[in-house]
Short mmCIF file of C-alpha atoms in Angstrom, two decimals:
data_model
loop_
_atom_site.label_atom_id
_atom_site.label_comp_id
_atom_site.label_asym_id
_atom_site.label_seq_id
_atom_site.Cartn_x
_atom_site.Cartn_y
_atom_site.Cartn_z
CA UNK S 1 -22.10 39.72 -55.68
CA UNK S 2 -25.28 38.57 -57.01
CA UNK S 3 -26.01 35.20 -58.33
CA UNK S 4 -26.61 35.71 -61.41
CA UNK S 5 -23.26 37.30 -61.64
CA UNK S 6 -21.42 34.20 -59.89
CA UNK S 7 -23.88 31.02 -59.90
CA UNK S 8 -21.27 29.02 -58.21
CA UNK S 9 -22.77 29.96 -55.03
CA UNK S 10 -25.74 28.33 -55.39
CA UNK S 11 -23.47 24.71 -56.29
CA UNK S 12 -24.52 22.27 -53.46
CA UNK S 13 -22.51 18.65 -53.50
CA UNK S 14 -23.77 16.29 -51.28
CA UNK S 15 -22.01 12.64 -50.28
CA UNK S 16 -22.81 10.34 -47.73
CA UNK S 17 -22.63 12.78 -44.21
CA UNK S 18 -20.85 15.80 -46.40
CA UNK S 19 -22.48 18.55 -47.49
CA UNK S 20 -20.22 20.94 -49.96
CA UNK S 21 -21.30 24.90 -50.83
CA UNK S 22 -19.28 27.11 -52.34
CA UNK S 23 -17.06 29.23 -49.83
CA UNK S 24 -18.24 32.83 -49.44
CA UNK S 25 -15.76 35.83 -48.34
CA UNK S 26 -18.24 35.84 -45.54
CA UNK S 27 -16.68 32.51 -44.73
CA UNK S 28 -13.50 33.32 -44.21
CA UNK S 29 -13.02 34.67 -40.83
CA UNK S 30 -14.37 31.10 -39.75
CA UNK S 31 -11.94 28.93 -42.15
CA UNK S 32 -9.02 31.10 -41.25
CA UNK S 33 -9.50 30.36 -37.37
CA UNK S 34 -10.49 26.63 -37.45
CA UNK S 35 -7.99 25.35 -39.89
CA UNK S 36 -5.82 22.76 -38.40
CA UNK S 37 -2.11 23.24 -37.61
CA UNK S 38 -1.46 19.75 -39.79
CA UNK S 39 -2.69 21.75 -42.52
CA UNK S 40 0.21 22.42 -45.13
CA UNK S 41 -0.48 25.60 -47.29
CA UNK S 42 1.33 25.93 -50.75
CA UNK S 43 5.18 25.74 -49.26
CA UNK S 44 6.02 28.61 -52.08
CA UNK S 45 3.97 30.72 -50.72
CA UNK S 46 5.89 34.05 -49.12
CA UNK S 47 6.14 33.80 -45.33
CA UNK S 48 5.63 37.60 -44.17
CA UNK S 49 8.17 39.05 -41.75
CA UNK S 50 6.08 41.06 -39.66
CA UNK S 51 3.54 38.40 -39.03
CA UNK S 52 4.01 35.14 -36.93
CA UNK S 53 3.28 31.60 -38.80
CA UNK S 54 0.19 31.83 -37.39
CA UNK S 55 -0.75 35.14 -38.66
CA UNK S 56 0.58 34.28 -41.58
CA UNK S 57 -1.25 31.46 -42.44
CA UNK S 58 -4.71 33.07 -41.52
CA UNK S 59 -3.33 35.88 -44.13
CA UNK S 60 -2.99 32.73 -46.41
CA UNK S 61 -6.40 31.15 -46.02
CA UNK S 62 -8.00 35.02 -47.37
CA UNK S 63 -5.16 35.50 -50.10
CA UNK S 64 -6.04 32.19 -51.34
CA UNK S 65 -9.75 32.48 -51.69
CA UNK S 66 -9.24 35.78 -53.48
CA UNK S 67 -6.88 34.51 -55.73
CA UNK S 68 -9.03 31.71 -56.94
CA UNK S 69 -12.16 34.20 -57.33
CA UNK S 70 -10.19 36.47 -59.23
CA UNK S 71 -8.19 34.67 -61.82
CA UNK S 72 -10.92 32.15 -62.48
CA UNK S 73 -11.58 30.86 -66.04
CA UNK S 74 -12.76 27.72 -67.62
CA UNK S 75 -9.23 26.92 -68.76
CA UNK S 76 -8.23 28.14 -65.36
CA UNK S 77 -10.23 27.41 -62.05
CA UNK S 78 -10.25 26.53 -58.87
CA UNK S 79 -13.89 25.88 -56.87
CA UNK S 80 -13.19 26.23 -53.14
CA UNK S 81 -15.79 24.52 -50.78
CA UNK S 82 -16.70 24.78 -47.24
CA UNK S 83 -17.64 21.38 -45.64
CA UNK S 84 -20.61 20.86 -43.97
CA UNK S 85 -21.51 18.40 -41.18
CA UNK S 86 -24.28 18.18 -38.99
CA UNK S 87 -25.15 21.43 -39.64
CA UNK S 88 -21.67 23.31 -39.03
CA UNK S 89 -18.51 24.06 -41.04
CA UNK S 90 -15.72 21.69 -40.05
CA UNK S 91 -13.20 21.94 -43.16
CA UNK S 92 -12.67 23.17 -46.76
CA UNK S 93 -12.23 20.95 -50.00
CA UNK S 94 -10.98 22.27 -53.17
CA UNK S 95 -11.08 21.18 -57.00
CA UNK S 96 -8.69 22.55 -59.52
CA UNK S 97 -7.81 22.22 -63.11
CA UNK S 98 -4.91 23.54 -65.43
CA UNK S 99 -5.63 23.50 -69.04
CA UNK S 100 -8.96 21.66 -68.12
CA UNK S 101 -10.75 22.15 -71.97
CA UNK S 102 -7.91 20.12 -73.52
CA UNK S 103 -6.43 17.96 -70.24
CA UNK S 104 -9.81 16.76 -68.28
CA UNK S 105 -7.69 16.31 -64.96
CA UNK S 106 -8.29 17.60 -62.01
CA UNK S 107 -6.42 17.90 -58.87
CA UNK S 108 -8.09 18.56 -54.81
CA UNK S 109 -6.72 19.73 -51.35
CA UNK S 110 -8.89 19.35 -48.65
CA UNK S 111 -8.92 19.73 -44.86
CA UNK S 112 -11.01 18.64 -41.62
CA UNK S 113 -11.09 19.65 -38.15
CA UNK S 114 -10.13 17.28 -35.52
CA UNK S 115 -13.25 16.22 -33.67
CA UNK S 116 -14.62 15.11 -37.02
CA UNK S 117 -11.81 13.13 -38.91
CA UNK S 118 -12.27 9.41 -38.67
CA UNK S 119 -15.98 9.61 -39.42
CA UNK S 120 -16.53 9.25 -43.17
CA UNK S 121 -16.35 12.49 -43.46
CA UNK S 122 -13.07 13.21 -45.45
CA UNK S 123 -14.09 10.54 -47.71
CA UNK S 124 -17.64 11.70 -48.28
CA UNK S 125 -15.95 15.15 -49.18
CA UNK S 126 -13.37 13.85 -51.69
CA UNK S 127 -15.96 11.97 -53.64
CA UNK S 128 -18.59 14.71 -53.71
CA UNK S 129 -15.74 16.45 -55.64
CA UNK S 130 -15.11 13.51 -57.89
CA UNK S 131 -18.17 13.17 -58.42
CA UNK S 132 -18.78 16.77 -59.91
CA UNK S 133 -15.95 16.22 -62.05
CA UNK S 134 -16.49 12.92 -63.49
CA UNK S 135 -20.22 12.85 -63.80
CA UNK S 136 -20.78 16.35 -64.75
CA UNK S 137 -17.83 18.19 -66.08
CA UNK S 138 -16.95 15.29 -68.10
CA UNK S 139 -13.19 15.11 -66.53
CA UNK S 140 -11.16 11.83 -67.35
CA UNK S 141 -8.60 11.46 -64.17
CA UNK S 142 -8.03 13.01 -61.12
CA UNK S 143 -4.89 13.11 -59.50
CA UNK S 144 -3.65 14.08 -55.63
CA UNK S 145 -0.30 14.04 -53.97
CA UNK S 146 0.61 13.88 -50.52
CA UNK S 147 3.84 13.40 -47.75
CA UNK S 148 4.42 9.94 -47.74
CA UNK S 149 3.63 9.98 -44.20
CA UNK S 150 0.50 11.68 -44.38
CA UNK S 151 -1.17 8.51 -43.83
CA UNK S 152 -4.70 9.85 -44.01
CA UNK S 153 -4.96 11.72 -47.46
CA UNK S 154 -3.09 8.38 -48.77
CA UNK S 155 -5.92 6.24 -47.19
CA UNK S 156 -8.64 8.57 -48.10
CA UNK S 157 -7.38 8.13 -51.82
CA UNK S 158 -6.57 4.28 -51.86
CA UNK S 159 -10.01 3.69 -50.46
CA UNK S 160 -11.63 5.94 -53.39
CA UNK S 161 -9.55 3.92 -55.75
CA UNK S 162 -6.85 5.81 -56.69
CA UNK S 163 -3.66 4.18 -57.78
CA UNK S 164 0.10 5.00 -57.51
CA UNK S 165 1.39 7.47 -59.46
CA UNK S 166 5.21 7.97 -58.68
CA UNK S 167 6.93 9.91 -56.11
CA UNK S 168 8.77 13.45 -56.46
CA UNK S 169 11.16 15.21 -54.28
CA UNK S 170 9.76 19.31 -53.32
CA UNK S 171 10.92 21.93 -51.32
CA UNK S 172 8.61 22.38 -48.50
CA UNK S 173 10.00 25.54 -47.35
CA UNK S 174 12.12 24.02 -44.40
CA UNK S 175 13.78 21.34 -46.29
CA UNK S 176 13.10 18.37 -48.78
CA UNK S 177 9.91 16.15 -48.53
CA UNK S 178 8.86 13.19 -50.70
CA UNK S 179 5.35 13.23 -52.35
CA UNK S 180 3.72 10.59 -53.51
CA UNK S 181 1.57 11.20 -56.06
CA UNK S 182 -2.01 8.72 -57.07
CA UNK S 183 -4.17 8.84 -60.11
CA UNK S 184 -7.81 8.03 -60.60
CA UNK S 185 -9.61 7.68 -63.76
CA UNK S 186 -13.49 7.90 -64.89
CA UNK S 187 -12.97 4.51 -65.99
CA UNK S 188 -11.94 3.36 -62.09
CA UNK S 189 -14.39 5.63 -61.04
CA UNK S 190 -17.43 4.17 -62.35
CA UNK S 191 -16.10 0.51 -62.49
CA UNK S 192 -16.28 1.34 -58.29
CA UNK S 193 -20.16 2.23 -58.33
CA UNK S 194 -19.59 5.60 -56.44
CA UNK S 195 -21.08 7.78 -59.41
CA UNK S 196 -24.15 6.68 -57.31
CA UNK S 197 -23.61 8.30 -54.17
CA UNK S 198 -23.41 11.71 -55.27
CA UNK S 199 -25.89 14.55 -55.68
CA UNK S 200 -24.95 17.34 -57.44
CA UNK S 201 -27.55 20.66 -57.85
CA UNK S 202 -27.55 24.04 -58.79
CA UNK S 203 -25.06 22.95 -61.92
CA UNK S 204 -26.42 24.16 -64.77
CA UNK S 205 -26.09 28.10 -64.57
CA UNK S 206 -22.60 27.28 -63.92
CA UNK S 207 -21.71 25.36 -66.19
CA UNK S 208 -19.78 28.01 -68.57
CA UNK S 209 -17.56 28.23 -65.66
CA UNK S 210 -15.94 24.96 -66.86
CA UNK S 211 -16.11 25.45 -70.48
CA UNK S 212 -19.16 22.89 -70.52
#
């Protein structure tokens, strides 16, 4: 695909020791074998019975991509990036909308390997992200759930500034799990000062992507 076609692949996001590009189909046979076990796809997703769970779940990380690519509009969307640190891929964070003209929220996913978690880096990530949406796509909140023991994503968000935003019951394909859910708004976001520590280029050609 060229780039004038899709100039999403020229978007760079950079934040403190994270650098975010979008994620290429050349990408995926990497992403699909270094993505963590912790990792929780989308629990409605269909589990294949021929496959194992862990053939399944690589299946998952290519399904995905393609599914974003090809239903994307600006109402619609969701921008899948590869992490970069120190010069290799060592995750994947995502930003999504629904009904992002009229709404301006936006919701994110995100995972790290191992050796690299307690670093900055799954901060750094998660407010390169913000920072495209806030400061660029004019968004207004951003929200993200998690397990309530999934101590990490919480902390990543609380230390961002995102607040608490109610809890929900969901079926996580083996039984019931409580989410709690946390909101962030521009407002929060700017009051905090971290507008500053994100660079954002190659924007422009994309920006009909987003309906901006």
């Amino acid at each position: 695909m060229t780039r004038s076609a899709w100039p999403l692949f020229d978007l760079r996001i950079r934040c403190g020791p994270a650098e975010l590009r979008t994620v290429r189909e050349s990408d995926l046979p990497l992403l699909a074998s270094i993505q963590p076990d912790d990792y929780e796809h989308d629990p409605r997703a269909e589990m294949l019975p021929g496959l194992d769970l862990a053939q399944n779940r690589e299946r998952l990380v290519y399904q995905n991509y393609w599914r974003a690519m090809g239903t994307w509009s600006p109402s619609s969307w969701t921008l899948q990036l590869a992490v970069v640190h120190s010069g290799a891929i060592v995750g994947m964070q995502s930003l999504e909308a629904e009904d992002f003209p009229t709404l301006r929220t936006v919701d994110s996913s995100s995972w790290l390997i191992a050796s690299v978690r307690g670093r900055g880096v799954g901060v750094a990530m998660r407010k390169a992200v913000l920072g495209l949406a806030f400061d660029h796509l004019e968004a207004v909140a951003a929200i993200s759930s998690a397990r309530r023991d999934n101590a990490a994503s919480l902390g990543v968000s609380r230390s961002i500034g995102y607040t608490d935003n109610g809890l929900s019951l969901n079926d996580s394909g083996s039984g019931l799990v409580e989410l709690r859910h946390m909101r962030l708004t521009v407002q929060q976001w700017r009051a905090a000062g971290h507008n500053s520590e994100v660079i954002v280029n190659g924007l422009t050609p994309c920006l009909p992507w987003f309906d901006r």
